[in-house]
Short mmCIF file of C-alpha atoms in Angstrom, two decimals:
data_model
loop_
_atom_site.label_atom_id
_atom_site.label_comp_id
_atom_site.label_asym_id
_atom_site.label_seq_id
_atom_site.Cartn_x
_atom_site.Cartn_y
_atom_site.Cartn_z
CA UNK A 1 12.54 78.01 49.73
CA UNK A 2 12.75 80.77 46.88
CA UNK A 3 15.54 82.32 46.22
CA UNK A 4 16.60 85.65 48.54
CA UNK A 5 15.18 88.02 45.39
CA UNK A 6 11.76 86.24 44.98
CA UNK A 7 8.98 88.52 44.47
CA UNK A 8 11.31 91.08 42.89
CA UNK A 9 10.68 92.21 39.96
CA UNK A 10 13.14 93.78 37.13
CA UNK A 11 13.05 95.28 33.77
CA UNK A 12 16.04 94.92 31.84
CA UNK A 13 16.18 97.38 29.20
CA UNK A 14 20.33 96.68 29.01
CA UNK A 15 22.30 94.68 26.37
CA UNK A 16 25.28 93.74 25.48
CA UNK A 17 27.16 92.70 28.98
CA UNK A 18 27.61 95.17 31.85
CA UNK A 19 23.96 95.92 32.10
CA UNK A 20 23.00 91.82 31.31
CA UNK A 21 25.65 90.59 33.67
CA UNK A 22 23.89 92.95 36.51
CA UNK A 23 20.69 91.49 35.40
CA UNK A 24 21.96 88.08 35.34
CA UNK A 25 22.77 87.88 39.07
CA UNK A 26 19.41 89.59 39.89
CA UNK A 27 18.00 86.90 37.96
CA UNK A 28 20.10 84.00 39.65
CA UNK A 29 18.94 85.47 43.01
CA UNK A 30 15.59 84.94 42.41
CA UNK A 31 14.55 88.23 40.83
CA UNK A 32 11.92 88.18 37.58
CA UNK A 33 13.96 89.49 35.32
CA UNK A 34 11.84 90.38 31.82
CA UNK A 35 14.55 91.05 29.42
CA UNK A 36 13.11 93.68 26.72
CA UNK A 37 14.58 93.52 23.22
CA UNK A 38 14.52 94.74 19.87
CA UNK A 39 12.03 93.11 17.80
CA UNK A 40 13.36 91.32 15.03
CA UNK A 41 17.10 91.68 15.83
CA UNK A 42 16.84 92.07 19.94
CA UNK A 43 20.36 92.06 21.75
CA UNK A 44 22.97 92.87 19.16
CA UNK A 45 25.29 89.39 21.00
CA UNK A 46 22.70 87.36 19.85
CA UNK A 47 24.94 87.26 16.81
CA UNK A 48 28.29 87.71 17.62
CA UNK A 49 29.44 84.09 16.64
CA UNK A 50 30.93 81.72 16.28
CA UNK A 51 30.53 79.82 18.57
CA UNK A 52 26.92 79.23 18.99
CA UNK A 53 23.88 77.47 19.42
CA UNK A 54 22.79 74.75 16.52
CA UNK A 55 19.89 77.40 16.86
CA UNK A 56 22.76 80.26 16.00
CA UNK A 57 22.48 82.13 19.35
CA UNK A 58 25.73 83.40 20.03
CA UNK A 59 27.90 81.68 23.61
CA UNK A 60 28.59 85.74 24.16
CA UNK A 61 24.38 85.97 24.54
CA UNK A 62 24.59 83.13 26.66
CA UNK A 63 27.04 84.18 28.68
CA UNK A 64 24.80 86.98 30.60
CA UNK A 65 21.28 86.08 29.75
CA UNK A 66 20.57 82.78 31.91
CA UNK A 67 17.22 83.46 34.35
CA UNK A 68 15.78 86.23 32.00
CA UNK A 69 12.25 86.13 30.40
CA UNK A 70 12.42 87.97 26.73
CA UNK A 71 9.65 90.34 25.25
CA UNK A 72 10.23 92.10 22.12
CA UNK A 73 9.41 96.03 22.15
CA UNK A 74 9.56 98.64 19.83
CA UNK A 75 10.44 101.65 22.08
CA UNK A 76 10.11 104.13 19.60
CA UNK A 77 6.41 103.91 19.09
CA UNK A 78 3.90 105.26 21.58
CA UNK A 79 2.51 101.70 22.14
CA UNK A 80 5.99 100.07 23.08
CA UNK A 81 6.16 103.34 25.16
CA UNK A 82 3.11 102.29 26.98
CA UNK A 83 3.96 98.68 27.75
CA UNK A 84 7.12 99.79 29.63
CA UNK A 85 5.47 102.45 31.47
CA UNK A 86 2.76 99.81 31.90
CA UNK A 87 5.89 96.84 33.04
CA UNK A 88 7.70 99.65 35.32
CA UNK A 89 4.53 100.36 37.22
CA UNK A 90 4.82 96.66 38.36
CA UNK A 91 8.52 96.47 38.59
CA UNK A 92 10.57 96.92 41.42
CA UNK A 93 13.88 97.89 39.02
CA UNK A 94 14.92 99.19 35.93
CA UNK A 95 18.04 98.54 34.26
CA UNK A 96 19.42 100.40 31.65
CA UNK A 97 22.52 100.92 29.58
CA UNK A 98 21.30 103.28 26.73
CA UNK A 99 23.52 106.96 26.33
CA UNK A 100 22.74 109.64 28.78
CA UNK A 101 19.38 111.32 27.54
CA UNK A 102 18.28 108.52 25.67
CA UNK A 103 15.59 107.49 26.98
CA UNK A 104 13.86 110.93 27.94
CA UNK A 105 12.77 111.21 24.20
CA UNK A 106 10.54 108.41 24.53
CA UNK A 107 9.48 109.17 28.03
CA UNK A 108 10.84 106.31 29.73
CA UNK A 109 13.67 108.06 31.89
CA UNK A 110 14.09 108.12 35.58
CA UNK A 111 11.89 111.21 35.94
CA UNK A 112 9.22 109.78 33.81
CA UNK A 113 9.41 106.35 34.86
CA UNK A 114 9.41 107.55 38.78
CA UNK A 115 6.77 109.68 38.46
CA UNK A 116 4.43 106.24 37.73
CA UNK A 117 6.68 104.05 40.48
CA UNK A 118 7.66 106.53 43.28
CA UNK A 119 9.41 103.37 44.43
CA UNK A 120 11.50 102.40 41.07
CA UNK A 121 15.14 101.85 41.83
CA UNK A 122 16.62 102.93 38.22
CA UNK A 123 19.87 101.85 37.32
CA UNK A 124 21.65 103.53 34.56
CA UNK A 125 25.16 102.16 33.34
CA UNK A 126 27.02 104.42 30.82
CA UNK A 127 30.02 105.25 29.95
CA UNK A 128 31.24 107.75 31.47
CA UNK A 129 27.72 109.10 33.99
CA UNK A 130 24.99 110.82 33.57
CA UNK A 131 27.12 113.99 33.95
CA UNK A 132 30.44 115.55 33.05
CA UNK A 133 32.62 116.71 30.38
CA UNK A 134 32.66 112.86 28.82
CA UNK A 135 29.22 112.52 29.63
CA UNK A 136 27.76 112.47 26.38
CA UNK A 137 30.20 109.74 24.99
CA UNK A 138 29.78 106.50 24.44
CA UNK A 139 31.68 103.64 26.46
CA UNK A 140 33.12 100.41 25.78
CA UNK A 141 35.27 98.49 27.34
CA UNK A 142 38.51 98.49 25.68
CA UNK A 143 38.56 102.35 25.52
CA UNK A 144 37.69 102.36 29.34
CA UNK A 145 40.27 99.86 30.18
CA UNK A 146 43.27 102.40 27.87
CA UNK A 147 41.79 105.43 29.49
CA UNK A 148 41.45 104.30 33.34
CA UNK A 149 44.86 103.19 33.66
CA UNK A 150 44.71 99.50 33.95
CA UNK A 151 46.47 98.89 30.16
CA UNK A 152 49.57 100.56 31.18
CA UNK A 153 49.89 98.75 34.05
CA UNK A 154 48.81 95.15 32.19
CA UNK A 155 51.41 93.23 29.54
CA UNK A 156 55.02 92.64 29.58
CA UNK A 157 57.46 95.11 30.70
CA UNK A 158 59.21 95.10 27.67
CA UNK A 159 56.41 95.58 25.59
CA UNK A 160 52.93 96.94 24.08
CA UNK A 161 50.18 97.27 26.78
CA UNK A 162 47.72 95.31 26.87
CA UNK A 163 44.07 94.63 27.71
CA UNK A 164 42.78 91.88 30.03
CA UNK A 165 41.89 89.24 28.51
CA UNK A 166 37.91 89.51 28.95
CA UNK A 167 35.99 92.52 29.13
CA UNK A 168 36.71 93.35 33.31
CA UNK A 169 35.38 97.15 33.09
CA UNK A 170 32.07 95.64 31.71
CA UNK A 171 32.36 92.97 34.24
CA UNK A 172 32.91 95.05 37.16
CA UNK A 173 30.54 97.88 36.45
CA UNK A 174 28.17 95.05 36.12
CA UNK A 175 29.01 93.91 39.95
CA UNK A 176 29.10 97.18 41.14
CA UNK A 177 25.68 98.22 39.77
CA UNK A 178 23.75 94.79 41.28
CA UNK A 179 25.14 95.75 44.90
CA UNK A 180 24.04 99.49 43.70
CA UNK A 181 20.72 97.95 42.96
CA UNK A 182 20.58 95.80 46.29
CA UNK A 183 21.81 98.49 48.38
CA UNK A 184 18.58 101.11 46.83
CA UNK A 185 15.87 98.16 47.54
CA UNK A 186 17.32 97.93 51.48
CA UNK A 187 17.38 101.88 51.60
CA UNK A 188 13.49 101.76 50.03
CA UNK A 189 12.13 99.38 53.04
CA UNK A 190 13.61 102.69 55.38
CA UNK A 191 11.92 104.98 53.20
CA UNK A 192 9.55 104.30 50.62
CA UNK A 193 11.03 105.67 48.11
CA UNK A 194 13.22 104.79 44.95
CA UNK A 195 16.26 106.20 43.66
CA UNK A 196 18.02 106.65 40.44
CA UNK A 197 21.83 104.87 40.45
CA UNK A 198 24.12 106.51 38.00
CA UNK A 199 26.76 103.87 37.10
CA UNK A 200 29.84 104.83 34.85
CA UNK A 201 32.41 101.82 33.43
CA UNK A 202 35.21 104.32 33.85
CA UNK A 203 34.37 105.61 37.45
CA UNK A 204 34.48 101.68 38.36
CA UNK A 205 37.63 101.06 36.24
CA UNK A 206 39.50 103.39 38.10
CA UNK A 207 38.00 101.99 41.80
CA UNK A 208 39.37 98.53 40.92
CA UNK A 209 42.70 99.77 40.37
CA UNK A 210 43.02 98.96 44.16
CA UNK A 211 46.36 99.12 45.39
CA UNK A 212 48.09 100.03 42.48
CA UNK A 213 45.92 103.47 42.17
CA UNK A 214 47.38 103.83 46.49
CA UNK A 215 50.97 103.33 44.89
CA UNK A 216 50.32 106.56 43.46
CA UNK A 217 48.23 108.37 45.41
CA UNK A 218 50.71 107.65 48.25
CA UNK A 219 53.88 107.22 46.64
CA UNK A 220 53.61 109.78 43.91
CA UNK A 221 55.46 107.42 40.98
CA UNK A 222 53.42 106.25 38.43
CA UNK A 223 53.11 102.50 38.50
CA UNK A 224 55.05 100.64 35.78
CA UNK A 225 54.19 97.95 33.94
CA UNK A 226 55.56 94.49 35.11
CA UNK A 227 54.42 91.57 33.34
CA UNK A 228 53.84 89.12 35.36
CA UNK A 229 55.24 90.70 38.62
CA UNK A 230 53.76 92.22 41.79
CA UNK A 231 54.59 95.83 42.46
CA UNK A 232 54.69 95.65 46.06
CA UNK A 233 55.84 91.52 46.50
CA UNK A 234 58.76 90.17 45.65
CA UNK A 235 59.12 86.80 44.45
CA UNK A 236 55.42 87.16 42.87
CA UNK A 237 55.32 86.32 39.83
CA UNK A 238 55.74 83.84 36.67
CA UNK A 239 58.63 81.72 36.09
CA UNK A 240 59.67 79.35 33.51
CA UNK A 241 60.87 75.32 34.57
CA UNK A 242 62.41 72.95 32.70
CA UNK A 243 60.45 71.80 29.57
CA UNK A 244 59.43 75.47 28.64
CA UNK A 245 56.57 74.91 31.55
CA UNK A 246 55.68 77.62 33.95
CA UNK A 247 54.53 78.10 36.94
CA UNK A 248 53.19 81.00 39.43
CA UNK A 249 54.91 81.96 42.97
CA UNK A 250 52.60 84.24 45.11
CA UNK A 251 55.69 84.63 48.34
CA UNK A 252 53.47 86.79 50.26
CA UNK A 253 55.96 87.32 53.67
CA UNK A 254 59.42 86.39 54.95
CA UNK A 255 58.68 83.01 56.29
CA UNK A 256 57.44 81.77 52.94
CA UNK A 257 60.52 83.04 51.32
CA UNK A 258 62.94 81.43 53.82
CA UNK A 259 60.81 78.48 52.06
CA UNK A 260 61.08 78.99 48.78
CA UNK A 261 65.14 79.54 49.18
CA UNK A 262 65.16 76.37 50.97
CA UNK A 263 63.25 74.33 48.02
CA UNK A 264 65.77 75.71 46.03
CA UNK A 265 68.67 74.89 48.01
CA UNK A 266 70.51 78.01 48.46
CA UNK A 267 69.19 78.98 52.43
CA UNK A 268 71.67 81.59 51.71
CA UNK A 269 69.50 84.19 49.90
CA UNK A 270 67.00 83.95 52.59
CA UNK A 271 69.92 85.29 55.54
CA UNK A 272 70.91 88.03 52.50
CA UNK A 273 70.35 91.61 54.02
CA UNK A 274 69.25 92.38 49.87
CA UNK A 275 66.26 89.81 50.14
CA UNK A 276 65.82 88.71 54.05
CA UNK A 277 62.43 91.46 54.33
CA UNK A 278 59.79 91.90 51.65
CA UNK A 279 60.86 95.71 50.97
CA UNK A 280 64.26 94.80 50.78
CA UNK A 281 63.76 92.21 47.99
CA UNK A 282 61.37 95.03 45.92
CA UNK A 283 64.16 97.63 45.91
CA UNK A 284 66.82 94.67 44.59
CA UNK A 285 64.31 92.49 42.47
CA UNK A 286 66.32 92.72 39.45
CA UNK A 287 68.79 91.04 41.43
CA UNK A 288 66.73 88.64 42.91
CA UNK A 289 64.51 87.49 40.21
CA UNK A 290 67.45 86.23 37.87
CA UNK A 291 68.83 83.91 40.74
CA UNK A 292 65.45 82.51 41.21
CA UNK A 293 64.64 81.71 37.57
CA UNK A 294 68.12 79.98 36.98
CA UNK A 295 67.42 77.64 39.47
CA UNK A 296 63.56 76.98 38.41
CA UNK A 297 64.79 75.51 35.11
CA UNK A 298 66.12 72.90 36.47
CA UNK A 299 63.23 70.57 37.14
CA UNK A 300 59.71 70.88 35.80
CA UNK A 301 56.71 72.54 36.22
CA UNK A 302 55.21 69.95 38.51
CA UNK A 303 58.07 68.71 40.31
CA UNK A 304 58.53 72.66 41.71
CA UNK A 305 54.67 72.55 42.19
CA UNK A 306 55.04 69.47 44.67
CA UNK A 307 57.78 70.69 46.14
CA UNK A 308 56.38 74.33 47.04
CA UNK A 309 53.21 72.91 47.93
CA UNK A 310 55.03 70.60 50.23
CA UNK A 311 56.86 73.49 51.95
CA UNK A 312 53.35 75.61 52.41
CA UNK A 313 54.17 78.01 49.78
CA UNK A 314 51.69 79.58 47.81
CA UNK A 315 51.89 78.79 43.84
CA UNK A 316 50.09 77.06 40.99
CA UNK A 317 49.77 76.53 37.61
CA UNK A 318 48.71 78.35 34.70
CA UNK A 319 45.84 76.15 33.26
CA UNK A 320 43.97 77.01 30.11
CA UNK A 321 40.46 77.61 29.82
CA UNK A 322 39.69 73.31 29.44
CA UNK A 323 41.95 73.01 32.47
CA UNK A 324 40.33 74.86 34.62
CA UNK A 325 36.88 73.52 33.65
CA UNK A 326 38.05 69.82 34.36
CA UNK A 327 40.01 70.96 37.73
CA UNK A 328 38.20 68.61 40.70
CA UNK A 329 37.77 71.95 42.79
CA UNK A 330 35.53 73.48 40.41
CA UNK A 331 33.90 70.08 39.34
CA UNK A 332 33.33 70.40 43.29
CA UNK A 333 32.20 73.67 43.12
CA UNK A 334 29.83 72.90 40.20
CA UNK A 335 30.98 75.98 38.24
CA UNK A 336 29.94 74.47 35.52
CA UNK A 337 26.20 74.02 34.60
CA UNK A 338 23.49 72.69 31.63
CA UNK A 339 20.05 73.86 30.96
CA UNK A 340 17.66 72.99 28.18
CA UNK A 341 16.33 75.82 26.79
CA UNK A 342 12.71 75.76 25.58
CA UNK A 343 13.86 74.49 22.06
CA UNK A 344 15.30 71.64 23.64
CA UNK A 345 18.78 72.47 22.73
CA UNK A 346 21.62 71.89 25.70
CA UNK A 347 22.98 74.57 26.81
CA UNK A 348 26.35 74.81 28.74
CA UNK A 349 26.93 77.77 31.08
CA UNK A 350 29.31 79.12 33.86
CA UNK A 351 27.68 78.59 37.49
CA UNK A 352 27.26 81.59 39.54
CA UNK A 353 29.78 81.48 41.89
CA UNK A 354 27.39 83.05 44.97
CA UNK A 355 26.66 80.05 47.92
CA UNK A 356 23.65 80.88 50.02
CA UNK A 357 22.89 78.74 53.08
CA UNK A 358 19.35 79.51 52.94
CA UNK A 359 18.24 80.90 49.65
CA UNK A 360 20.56 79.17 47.33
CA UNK A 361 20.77 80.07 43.72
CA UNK A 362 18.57 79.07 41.31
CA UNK A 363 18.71 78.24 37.70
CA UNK A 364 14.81 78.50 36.54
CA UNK A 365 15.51 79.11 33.18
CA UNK A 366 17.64 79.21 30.39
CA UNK A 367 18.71 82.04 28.03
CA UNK A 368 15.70 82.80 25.83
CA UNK A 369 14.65 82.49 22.43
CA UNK A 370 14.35 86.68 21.56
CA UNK A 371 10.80 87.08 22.64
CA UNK A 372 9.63 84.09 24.20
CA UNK A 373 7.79 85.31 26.57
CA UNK A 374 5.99 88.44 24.88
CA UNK A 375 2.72 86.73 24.85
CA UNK A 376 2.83 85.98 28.46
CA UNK A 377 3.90 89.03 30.03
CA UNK A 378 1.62 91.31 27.47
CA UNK A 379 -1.50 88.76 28.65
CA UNK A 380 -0.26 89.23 32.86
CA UNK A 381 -0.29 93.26 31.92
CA UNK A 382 -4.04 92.74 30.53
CA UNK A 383 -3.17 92.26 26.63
CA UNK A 384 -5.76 90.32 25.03
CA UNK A 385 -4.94 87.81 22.33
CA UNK A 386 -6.39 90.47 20.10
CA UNK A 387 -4.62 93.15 21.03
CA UNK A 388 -1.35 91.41 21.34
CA UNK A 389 -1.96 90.28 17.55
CA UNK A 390 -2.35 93.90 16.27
CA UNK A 391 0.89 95.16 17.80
CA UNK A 392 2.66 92.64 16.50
CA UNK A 393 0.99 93.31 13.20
CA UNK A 394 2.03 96.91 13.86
CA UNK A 395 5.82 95.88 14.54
CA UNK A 396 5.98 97.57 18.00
CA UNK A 397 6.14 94.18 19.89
#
């Protein structure tokens, strides 16, 4: 059986990653996903290296290009105009990340593009939207992440703030717009019709604040930064062991606290009218917290890992990247993946993490060589060798 997106087609006119990483779970759905790129250069992560390919494709490419097709088009000349209109009139979706207005100059916005394929779902990720006093600004992720919110609630409490360590407002927005996407193709079986989906990395930025932007909203005090503590949990957090080791305690109610105190043999703190209920330990966590880290430098890392996990308390370690390739759940899990691309080079990916009982992902192919497939998808559209020659010649392909 195909996958559940078979027989759907996409155009991805995005690069870099929130528009790809949309793309890329289309693609691992089953979707035809026909990547279009820059000829000559085509996605600008195609170079950001090291690492890379022995072929000198970038691992960032990689990352969010796995089940694509590439063709190389020169949008700004009438005849790469024409072979989009020409793809979109087949297409089911187009994805698009370019700044709002861009694409009208070359006649290949929603209004143009809709008025060939009444039924085109159009997705457009920017910035900030496709309207607005920020509208016309460009986005990236590390601005989004300082503007939203979520760096002054991210680092230590003592210090700078931080960003997250990979791009989540790209990530995210990315999520967001392939449910956006999904969501427009169920609403087009009702109707007929397509839609346009206006996406914005700092509109979704702000939604996956979560609970921390209901702190707010409810309590009225802004949220402070904590490290590596939980503003509404208390013990949730990081602590050192013995050995300069660390572990993670996620405490989530009153029983599993009564738990942890036990482990660490003072039953005492759990009868305590400062710590016996969750909201109690919050107001006195900075009394709480230092008791709690004495006592976890005592034995090591592990031996409080048993021990927790022995008492049904949640907590586990803080494993680096190799770590948490090699653990036997993900092994399981097979969250990690190779392909051979078409040059015959191995490439090592991240699995998707989506399990379908019935249309299962698939991995058809593996991130391509920039415009791989041009020949192929010009000749489905009609191209003749001939013709495909002279646009090359040309430079718009």
């Amino acid at each position: 059986m195909g996958g559940a997106l078979e027989g759907f087609k996409v155009l991805d006119l995005s690069r870099v990653l929130a528009g790809p990483w949309a793309g890329q779970l289309l693609a691992d759905l089953g979707a035809d996903v026909i990547k279009i790129e820059r000829p000559g250069e085509g996605d600008e992560t195609r170079a950001w290296s090291p690492p890379s390919l022995p072929d000198g494709t970038a691992a960032y490419f990689l990352c969010a290009n796995r089940g694509k097709r590439s063709v190389t088009v020169d949008i700004t000349r009438p005849e790469g105009q024409d072979i989009i209109r020409r793809l979109a009139a087949e297409a089911d979706v187009v994805l698009e990340n370019y700044k709002v207005g861009g694409l009208a100059k070359y006649g290949l916005d929603y209004a143009a593009l809709s008025a060939v394929n009444p039924a085109l779902v159009y997705c457009s990720i920017t910035g900030f939207g496709q309207d607005g006093p920020y509208a016309s600004m460009p986005g990236y992720d590390f601005i989004i992440q300082g503007m939203s919110g979520l760096m002054s609630i991210t680092g230590p409490a003592d210090g700078e703030p931080h960003k997250v360590g990979v791009a989540t407002t790209d990530l995210f927005t990315g999520l967001y717009a392939a449910n956006a996407i999904l969501a427009a193709l169920l609403a087009r079986v009702r109707t007929g019709r397509g839609q346009h989906i206006d996406m914005a990395l700092f509109d979704c930025a702000v939604a996956t604040l979560a609970n921390v932007s209901m702190n707010w909203l409810i309590g009225g005090k802004v949220p402070p930064r904590l490290g590596n503590a939980h503003p509404n949990i208390v013990p949730y957090q990081v602590f050192a062991t013995e050995g300069g080791g660390h572990f993670i305690l996620a405490c989530g109610n009153d029983r599993q606290f009564v738990a942890v105190c036990e482990v660490a043999g003072h039953s005492e703190w759990s009868a305590d009218e400062r710590f016996s209920t969750n909201p109690a330990r919050v107001r006195h966590r900075a009394e709480l917290v230092p008791l709690l880290a004495g006592v976890f430098l005592t034995r090591s890392r592990d031996d409080w890992l048993a021990r927790l996990d022995a008492a049904g308390v949640p907590c586990g370690p803080i494993n680096t990247i190799d770590e948490a390739f090699a653990d036997p759940q993900l092994v399981h899990r097979a969250m990690a993946i190779s392909m051979i691309d078409s040059r015959g080079q191995k490439v090592p990916l991240s699995g998707c993490p989506i399990k379908l009982s019935d249309t299962p992902v698939g991995y058809t192919l593996a991130p391509p060589a920039l415009g791989e497939h041009t020949d192929e998808v010009l000749a489905a559209l009609g191209y003749d060798e001939a013709r495909v020659a002279e646009l090359r010649r040309q430079g718009a392909i």
